[in-house]
Coordinates of C-alpha atoms in Angstrom, one line a residue:
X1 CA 16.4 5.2 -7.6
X2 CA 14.3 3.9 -10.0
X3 CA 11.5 1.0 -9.8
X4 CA 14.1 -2.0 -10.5
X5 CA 16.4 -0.8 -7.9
X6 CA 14.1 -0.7 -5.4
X7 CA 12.3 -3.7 -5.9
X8 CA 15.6 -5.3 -6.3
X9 CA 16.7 -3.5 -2.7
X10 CA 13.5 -4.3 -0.8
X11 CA 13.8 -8.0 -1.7
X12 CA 17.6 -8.5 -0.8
X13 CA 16.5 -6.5 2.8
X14 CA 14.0 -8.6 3.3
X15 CA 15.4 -12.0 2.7
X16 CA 18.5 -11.2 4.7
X17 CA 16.4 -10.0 7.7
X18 CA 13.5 -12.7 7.7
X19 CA 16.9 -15.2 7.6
X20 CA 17.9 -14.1 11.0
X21 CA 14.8 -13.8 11.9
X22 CA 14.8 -17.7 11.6
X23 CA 18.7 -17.6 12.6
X24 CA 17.5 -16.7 16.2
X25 CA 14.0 -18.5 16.2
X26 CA 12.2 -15.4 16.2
X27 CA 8.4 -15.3 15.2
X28 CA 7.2 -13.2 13.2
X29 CA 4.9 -11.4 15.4
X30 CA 8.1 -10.3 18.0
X31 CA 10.4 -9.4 14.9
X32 CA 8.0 -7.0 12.9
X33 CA 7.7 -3.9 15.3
X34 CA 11.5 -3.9 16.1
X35 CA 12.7 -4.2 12.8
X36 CA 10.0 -1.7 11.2
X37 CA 11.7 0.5 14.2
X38 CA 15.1 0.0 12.9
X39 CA 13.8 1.1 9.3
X40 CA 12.8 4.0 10.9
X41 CA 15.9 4.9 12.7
X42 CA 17.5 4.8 9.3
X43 CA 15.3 7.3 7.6
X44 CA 15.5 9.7 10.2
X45 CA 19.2 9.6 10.3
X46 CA 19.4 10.0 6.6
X47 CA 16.5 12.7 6.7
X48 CA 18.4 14.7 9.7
X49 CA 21.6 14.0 7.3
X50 CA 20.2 16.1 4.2
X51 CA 19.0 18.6 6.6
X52 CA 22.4 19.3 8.6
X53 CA 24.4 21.6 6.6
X54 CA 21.6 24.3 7.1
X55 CA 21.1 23.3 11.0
X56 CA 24.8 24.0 11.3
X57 CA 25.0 27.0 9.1
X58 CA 21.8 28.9 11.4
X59 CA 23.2 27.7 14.7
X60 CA 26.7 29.1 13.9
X61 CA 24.7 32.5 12.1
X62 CA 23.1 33.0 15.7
X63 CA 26.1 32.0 18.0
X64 CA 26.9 34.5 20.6
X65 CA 24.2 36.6 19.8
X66 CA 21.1 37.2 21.5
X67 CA 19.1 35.4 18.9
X68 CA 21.3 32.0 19.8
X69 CA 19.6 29.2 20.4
X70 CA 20.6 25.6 21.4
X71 CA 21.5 22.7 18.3
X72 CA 18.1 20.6 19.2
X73 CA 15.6 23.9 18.5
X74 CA 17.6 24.9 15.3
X75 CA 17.4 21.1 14.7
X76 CA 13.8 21.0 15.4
X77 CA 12.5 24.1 13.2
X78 CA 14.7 22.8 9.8
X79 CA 14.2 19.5 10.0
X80 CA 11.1 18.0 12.3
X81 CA 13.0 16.7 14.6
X82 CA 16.5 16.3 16.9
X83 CA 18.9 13.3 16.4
X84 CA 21.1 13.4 19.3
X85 CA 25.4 12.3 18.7
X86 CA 23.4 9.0 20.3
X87 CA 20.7 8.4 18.2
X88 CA 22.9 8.8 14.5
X89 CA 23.2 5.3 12.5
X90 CA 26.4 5.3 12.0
X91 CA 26.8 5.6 16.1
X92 CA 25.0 2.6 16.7
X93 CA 26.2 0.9 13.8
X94 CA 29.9 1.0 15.0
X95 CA 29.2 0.8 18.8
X96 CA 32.4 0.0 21.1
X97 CA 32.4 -3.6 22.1
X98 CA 31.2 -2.9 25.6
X99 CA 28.2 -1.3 25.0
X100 CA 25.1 -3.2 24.4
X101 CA 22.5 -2.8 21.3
X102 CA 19.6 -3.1 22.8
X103 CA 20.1 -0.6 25.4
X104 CA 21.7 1.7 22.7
X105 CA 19.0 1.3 20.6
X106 CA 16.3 2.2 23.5
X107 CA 18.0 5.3 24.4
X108 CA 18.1 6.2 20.7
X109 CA 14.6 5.5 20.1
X110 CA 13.9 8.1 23.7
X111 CA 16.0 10.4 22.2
X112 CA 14.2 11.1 19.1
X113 CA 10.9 10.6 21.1
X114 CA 11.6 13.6 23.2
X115 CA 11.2 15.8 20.2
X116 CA 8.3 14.9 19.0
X117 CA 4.6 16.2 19.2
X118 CA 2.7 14.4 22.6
X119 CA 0.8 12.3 20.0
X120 CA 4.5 10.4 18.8
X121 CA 5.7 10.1 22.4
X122 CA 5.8 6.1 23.5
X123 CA 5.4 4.8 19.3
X124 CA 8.6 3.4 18.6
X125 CA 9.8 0.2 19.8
X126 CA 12.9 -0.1 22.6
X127 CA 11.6 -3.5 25.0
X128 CA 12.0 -5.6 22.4
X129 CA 15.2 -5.5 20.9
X130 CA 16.1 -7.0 24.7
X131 CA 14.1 -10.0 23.6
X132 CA 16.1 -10.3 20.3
X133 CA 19.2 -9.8 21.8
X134 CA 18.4 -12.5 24.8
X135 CA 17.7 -14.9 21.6
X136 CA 21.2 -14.4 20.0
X137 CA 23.0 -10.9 20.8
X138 CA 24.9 -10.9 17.2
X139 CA 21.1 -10.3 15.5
X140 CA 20.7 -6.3 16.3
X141 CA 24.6 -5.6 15.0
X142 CA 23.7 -7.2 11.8
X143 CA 20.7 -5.8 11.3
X144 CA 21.7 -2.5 11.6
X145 CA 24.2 -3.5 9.0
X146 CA 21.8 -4.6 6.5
X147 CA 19.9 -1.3 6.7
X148 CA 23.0 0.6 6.1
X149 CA 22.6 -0.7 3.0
X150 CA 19.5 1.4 1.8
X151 CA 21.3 4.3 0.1
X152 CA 22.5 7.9 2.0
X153 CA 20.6 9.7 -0.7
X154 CA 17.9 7.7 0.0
X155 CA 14.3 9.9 -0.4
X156 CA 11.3 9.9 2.2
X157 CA 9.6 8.0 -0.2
X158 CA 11.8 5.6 -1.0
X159 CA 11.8 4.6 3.1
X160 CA 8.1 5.0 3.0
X161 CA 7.7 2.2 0.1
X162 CA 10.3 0.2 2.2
X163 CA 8.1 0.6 5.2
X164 CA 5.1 -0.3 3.2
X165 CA 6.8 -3.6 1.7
X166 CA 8.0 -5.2 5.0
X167 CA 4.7 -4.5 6.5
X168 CA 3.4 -6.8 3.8
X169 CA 5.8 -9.2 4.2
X170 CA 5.0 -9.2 8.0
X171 CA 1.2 -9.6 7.7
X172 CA 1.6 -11.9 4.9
X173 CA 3.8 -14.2 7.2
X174 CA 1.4 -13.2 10.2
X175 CA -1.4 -14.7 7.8
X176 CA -4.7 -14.2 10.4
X177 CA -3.2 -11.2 12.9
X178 CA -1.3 -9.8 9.5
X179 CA -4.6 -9.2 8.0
X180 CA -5.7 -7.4 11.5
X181 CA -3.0 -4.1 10.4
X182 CA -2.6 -4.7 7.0
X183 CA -4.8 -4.4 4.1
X184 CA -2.8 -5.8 0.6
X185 CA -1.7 -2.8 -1.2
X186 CA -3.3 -3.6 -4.8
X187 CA -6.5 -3.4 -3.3
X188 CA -6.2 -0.4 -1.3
X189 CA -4.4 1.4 -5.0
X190 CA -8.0 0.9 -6.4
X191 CA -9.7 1.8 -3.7
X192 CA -7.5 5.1 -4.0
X193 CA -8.3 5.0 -7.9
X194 CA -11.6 5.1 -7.8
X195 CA -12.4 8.0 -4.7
X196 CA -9.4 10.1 -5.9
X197 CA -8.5 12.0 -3.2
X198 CA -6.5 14.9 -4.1
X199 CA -7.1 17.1 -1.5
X200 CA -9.1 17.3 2.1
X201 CA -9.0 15.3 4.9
X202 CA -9.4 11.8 4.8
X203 CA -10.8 9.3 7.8
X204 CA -10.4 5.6 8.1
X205 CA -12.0 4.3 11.7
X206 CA -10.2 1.0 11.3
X207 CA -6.9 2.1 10.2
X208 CA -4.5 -0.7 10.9
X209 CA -1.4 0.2 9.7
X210 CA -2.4 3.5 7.8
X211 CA -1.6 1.8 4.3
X212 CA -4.9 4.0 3.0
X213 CA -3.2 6.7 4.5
X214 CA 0.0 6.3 2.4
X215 CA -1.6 5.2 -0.9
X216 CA -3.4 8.2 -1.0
X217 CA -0.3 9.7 -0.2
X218 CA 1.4 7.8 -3.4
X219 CA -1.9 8.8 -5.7
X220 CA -1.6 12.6 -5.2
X221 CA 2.4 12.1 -5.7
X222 CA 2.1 10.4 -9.3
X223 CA -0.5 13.4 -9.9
X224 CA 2.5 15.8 -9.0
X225 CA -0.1 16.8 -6.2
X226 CA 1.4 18.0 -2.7
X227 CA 0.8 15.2 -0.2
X228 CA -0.1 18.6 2.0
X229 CA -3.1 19.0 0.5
X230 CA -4.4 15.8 2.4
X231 CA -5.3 15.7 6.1
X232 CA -5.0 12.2 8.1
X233 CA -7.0 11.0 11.0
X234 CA -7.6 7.2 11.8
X235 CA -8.9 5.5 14.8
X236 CA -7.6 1.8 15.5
X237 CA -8.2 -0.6 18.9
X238 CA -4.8 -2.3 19.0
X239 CA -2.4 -0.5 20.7
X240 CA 0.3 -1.9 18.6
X241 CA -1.2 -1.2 15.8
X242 CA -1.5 2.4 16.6
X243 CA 2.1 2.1 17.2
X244 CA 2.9 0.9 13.1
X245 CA 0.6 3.4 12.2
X246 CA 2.1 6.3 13.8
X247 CA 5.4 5.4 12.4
X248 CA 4.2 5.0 9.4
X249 CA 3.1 9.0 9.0
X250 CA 5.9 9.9 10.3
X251 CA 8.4 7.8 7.8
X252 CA 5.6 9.3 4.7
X253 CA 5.8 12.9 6.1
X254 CA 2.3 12.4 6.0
X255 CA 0.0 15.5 8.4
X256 CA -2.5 13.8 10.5
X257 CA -3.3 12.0 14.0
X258 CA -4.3 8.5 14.9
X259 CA -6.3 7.8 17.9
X260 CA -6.2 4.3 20.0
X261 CA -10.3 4.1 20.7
X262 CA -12.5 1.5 20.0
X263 CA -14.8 2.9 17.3
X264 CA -18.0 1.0 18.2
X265 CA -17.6 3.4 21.4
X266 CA -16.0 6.7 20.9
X267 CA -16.1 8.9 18.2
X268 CA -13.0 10.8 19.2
X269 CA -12.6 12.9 15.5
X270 CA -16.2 14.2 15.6
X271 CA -16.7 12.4 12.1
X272 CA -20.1 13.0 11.4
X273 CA -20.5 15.0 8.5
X274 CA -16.9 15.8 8.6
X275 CA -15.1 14.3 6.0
X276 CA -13.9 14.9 2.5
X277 CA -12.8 11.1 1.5
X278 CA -13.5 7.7 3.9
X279 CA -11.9 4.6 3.3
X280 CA -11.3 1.4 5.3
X281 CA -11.0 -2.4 5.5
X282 CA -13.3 -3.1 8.6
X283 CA -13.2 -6.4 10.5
X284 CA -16.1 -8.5 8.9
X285 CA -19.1 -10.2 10.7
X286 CA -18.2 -9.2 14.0
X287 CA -20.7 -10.6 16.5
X288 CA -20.9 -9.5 20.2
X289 CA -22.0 -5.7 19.4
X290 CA -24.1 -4.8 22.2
X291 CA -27.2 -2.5 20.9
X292 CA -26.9 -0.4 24.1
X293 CA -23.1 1.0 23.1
X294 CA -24.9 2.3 19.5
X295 CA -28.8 3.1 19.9
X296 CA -28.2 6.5 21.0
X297 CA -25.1 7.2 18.8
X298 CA -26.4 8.8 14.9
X299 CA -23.3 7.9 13.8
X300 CA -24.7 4.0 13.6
X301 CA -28.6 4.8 13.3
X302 CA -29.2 7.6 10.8
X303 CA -30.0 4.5 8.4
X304 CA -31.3 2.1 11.1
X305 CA -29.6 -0.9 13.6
X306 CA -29.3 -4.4 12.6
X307 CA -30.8 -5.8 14.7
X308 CA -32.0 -9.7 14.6
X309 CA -35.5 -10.5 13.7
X310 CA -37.6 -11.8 16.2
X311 CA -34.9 -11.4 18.9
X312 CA -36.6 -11.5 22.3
X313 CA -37.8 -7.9 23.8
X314 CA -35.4 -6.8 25.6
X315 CA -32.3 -8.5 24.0
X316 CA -28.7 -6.4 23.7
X317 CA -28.1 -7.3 20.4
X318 CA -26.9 -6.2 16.9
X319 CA -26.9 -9.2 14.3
X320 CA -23.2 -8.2 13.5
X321 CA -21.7 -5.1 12.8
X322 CA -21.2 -5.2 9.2
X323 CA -23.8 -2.3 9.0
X324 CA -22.5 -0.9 11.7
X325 CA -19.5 0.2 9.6
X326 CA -21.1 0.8 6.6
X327 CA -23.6 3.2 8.2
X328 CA -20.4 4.9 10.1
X329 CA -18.7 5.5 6.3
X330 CA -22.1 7.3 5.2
X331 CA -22.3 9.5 7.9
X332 CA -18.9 10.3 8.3
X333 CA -18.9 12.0 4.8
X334 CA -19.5 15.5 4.2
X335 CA -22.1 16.3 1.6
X336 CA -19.7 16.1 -1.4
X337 CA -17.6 13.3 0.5
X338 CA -16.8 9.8 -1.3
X339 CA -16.1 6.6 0.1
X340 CA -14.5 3.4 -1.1
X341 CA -14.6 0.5 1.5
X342 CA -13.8 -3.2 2.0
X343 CA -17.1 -5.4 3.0
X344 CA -18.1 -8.8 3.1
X345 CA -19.9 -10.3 0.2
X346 CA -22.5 -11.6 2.5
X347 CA -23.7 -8.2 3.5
X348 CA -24.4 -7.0 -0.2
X349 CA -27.6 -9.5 0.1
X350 CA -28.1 -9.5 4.1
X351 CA -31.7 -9.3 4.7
X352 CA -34.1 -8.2 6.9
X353 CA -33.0 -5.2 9.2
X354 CA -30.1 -4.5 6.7
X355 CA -32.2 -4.9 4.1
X356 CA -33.8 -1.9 5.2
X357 CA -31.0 0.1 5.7
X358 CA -29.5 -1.1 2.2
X359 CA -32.9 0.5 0.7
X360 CA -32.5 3.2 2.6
X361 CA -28.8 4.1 1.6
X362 CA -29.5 3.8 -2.5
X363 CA -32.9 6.3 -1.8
X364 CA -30.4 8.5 -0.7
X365 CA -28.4 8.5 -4.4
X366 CA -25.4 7.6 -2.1
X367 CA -24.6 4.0 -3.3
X368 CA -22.3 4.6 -6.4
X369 CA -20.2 1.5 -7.5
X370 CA -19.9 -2.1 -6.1
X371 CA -17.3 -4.1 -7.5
X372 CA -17.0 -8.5 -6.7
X373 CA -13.0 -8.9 -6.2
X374 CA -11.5 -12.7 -6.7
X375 CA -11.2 -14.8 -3.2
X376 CA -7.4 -15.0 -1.7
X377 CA -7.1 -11.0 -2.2
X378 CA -6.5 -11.0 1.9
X379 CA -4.3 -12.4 4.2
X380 CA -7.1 -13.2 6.8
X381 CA -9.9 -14.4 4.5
X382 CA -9.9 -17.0 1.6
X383 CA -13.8 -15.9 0.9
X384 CA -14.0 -12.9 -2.0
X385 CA -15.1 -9.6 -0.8
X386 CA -16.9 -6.4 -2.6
X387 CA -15.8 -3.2 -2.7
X388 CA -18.4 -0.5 -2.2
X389 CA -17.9 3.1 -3.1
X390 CA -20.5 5.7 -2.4
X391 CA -20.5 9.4 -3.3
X392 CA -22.8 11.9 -1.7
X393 CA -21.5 14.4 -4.5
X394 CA -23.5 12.2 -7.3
X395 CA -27.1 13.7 -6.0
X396 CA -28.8 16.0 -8.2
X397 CA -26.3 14.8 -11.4
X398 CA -27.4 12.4 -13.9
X399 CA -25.7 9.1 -12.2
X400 CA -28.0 10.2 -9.2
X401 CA -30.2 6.9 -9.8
X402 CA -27.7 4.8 -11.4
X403 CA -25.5 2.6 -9.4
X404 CA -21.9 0.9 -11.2
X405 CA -21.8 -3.2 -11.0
X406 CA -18.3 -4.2 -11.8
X407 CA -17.4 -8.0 -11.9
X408 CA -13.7 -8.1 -11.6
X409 CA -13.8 -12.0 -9.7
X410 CA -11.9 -13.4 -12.7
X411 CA -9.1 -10.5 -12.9
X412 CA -6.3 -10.8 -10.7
X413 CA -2.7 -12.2 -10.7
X414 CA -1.6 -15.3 -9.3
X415 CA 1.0 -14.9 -6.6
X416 CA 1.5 -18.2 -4.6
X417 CA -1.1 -21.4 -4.3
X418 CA -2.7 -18.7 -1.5
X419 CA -2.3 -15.5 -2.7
X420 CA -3.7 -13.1 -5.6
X421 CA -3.7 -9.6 -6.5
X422 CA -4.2 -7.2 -9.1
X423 CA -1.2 -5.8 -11.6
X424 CA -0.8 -2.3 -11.9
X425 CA -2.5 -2.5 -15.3
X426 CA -5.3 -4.5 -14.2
X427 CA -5.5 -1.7 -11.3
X428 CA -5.7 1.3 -14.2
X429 CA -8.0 -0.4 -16.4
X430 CA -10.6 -1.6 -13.8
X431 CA -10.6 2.3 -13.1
X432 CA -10.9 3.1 -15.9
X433 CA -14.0 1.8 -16.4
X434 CA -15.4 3.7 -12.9
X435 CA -13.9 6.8 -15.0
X436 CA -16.0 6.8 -18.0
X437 CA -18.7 5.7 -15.9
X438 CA -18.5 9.6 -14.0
X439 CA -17.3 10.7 -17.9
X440 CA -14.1 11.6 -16.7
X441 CA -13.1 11.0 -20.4
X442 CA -9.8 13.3 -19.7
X443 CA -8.3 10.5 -17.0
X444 CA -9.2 8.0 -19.7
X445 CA -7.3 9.9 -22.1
X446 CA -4.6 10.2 -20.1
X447 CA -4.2 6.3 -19.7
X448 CA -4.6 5.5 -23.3
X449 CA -1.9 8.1 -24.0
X450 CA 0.6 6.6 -21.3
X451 CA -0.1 3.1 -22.9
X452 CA 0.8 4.3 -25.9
X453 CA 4.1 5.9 -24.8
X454 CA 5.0 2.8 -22.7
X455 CA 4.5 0.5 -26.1
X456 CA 6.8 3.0 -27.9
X457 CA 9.7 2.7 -25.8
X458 CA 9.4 -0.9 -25.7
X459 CA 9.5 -0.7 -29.6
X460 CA 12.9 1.2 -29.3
X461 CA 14.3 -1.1 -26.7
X462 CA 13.9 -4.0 -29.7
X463 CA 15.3 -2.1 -32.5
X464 CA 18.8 -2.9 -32.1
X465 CA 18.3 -6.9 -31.3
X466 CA 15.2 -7.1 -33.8
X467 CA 17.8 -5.7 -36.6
X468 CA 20.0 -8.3 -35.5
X469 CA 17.6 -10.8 -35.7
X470 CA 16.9 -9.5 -39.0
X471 CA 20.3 -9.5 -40.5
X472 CA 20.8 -13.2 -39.0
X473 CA 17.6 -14.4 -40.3
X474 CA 18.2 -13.0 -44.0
X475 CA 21.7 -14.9 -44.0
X476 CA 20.6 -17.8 -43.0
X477 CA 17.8 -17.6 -45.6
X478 CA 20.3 -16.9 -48.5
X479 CA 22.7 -19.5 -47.4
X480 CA 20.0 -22.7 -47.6
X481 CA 18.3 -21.2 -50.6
X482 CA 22.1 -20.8 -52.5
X483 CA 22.9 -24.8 -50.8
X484 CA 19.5 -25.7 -51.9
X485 CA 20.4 -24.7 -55.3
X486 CA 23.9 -25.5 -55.7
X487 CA 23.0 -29.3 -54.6
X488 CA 20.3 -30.1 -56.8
X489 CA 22.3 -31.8 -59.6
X490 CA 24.1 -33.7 -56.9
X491 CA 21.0 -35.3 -55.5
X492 CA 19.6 -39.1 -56.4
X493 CA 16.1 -39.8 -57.2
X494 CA 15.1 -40.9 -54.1
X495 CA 16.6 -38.1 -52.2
X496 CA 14.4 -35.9 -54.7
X497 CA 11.5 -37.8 -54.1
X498 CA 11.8 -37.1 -50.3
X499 CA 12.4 -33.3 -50.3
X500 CA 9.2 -33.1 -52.7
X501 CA 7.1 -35.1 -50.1
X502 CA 8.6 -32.5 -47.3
X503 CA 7.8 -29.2 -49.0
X504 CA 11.2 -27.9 -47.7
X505 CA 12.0 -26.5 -51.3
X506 CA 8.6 -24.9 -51.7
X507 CA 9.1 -23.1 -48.1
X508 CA 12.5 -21.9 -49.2
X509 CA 11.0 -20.6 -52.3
X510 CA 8.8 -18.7 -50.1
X511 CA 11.2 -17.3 -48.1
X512 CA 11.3 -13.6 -48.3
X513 CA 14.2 -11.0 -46.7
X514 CA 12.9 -8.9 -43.5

């Protein structure tokens, strides 16, 4: 399937479910996790589908002999997982008029849940496809028609860029909570750009969704790199959240864990130090941090606590936690480790305690590129944003005191009256510039090279209507040249006078064939 197709499938999915979504009165906050389960259900089915001619052909091998064992471990050890008679699409797709869809759908969902690791157990959705079906019971059967229409051969991928869309679509319609799981994909393909991560483990400690997870994933895949070579962990409050995240590793084939913690308050990954690649879109200006959960914790005060100036002795209080995070990104790498993370413009100038720990951070050749983005790049924020990147591997090299200031608020693409992002050209060229800046003149290369190519083919794909073009243009030329001249005895003085006024018979003169 190749771009078009799928661009064209996502948006005829979407549009028919977001219109029963408004068929049943259904917000957009009740309809996302239910139908993002759905999606699921479909890739597994079609995953389990690819994998059943070998489950079959090792559980008949071992049939009667000592070695037998039952369908759902031969089920499990070839494919991941076990999709019980009950849980296949095509089941639940055609279900006898008796049986309901919501409760066939919940015991589907169990199903598959009972073969998977402790960490997956209780992440896909069954309650509320009761709630849909109490709104207007003919919404589930149709749904579950639409998604039949995403292709039998359909790859992992392919259901993991489906995935990805309708999460946008959700947080985009969600507007404030959307921009609570889900960062817009343009940015988060930069961010990917610029850290390239292709291979060791990677942490984001407000992971939302995991949509740095799977970009990362999509990076090392157009690098023909094994998304094996990359190791997940995320930490996220929401428990729903959690939930779309979890699913979302499992619909990329994507190794990792997410944890539900609060990361102000437990580092449950033992991140300092740990990590290869860090990346994350943190909530901004959070107030309420109380300096008694992070004094004691290194993870926040290796560079120092924002603290408020001239708060009262005494006082339980951080100024807001804008720091906090940033500091948490530093000390979470290992000592080669890069970073590339979302902050608020306002805490590029902050003063005072983060002033300090600012200083503090570029002393320690960490800071590598900041890059201004356009406002209306998020779903929750109108205000523009910067993009920091720092890179512990830059000490000791000649960029060690040299810091990358990219301006990039008047590059973007228009998308509603609300909405910008960047194209995937502007995306490429904006790292390209972060590429020569590390003289990664090869990567550079490589872009030129695949410009080139692209222009090429689009020269091919003209030739046959540009010679058309051609041969119509040169007839019509001849034919007002030979008129032009075949009239001219026929024509009265003042008729004369007028086409030597107009220049018309100079400009045919000067016509030339193509």
């Amino acid at each position: 399937m190749n771009n078009g197709d799928l661009k064209k499938l996502e948006d005829n999915l979407w549009d028919a479910a977001n219109s029963l979504r408004a068929y049943g009165g259904i917000k957009a906050s009740d309809y996302a996790v239910p139908v993002l389960g759905l999606i699921f259900l479909r890739f597994a089915d079609n995953k389990y589908s690819h994998a059943d001619p070998e489950i079959n052909k090792a559980y008949e091998k071992d049939k009667g002999s000592r070695l037998e064992r039952s369908m759902e471990q031969v089920a499990i050890e070839k494919c991941g997982f076990y999709l019980a008679p009950e849980a296949r699409y095509d089941y639940l797709l055609n279900l006898a008029g008796e049986i309901k869809h919501a409760q066939a759908l919940k015991e589907a969902m169990e199903s598959i849940e009972r073969t998977q690791d402790g960490q997956f157990q209780g992440v896909l959705p069954k309650d509320p496809y009761f709630d849909i079906e109490k709104k207007k019971d003919d919404i589930l059967p149709q749904l579950l028609k639409l998604f039949s229409d995403i292709p039998k051969d359909a790859t992992g991928d392919v259901f993991g860029k489906i995935y990805e869309y309708f999460l946008g679509k959700f947080a985009m319609s969600e507007g404030q909570k959307g921009g609570e799981f889900f960062t817009p994909t343009a940015v988060v393909r930069f961010i990917v750009e610029v850290i390239e991560p292709f291979a060791g483990t990677l942490f984001d400690p407000a992971c939302g969704s995991g949509g740095m997870f799977v970009q990362s994933a999509n990076f090392l895949e157009k690098a023909r790199v094994s998304r094996d070579k990359i190791y997940v962990e995320g930490q996220e409050f929401m428990g729903e959240t959690v939930r779309l995240a979890k699913m979302n590793l499992l619909v990329n084939n994507l190794r990792g864990k997410i944890a539900e913690v609060n990361s102000y308050e437990v580092d449950h990954f033992n991140s300092q130090g740990k990590y290869d690649y860090v990346m994350a879109n943190p909530p901004f200006n959070v107030k309420g941090i109380k300096e008694s959960t992070v004094k004691n914790d290194s993870r926040f005060t290796h560079y120092g606590l924002p603290k408020p100036k001239g708060g009262k002795k005494g006082q339980d209080k951080i100024t807001d936690a804008n720091y906090l995070w940033i500091s948490l990104f530093a000390t979470s790498l290992n000592e080669t480790g890069r970073a590339g993370f979302v902050m608020a413009n306002s805490a590029s100038d902050a003063r005072n305690a983060e002033y300090e720990i600012r200083r503090k951070l570029v002393d320690d050749h960490i800071v590598d590129c900041m890059v201004t983005i356009p406002s209306n790049m998020f779903y929750t924020v109108t205000l523009p944003a910067t993009l920091w990147f720092l890179d512990k591997g830059k000490r000791g090299t000649e960029r060690q005191d040299t810091i990358l200031f990219i301006d990039a608020r008047n590059t973007f693409r228009q998308l509603d009256r609300a909405h910008r992002d960047w194209s995937e050209e502007q995306i490429s060229n904006l790292a390209a510039i972060v590429q020569l800046y590390r003289g990664e003149h090869d990567r550079y290369h490589g872009l030129i090279a695949n410009y080139i190519s692209k222009a090429i083919a689009a020269l091919h794909k003209i030739e046959q209507p540009l010679d058309e073009y051609r041969q119509l243009y040169n007839k019509l030329s001849s034919n007002l040249t030979l008129y032009a001249k075949e009239n001219e005895q026929k024509r009265k003085p003042a008729q004369v006078k007028k086409l030597q006024e107009s220049g018309l018979l100079e400009h045919l003169a000067e016509l030339a064939p193509l």
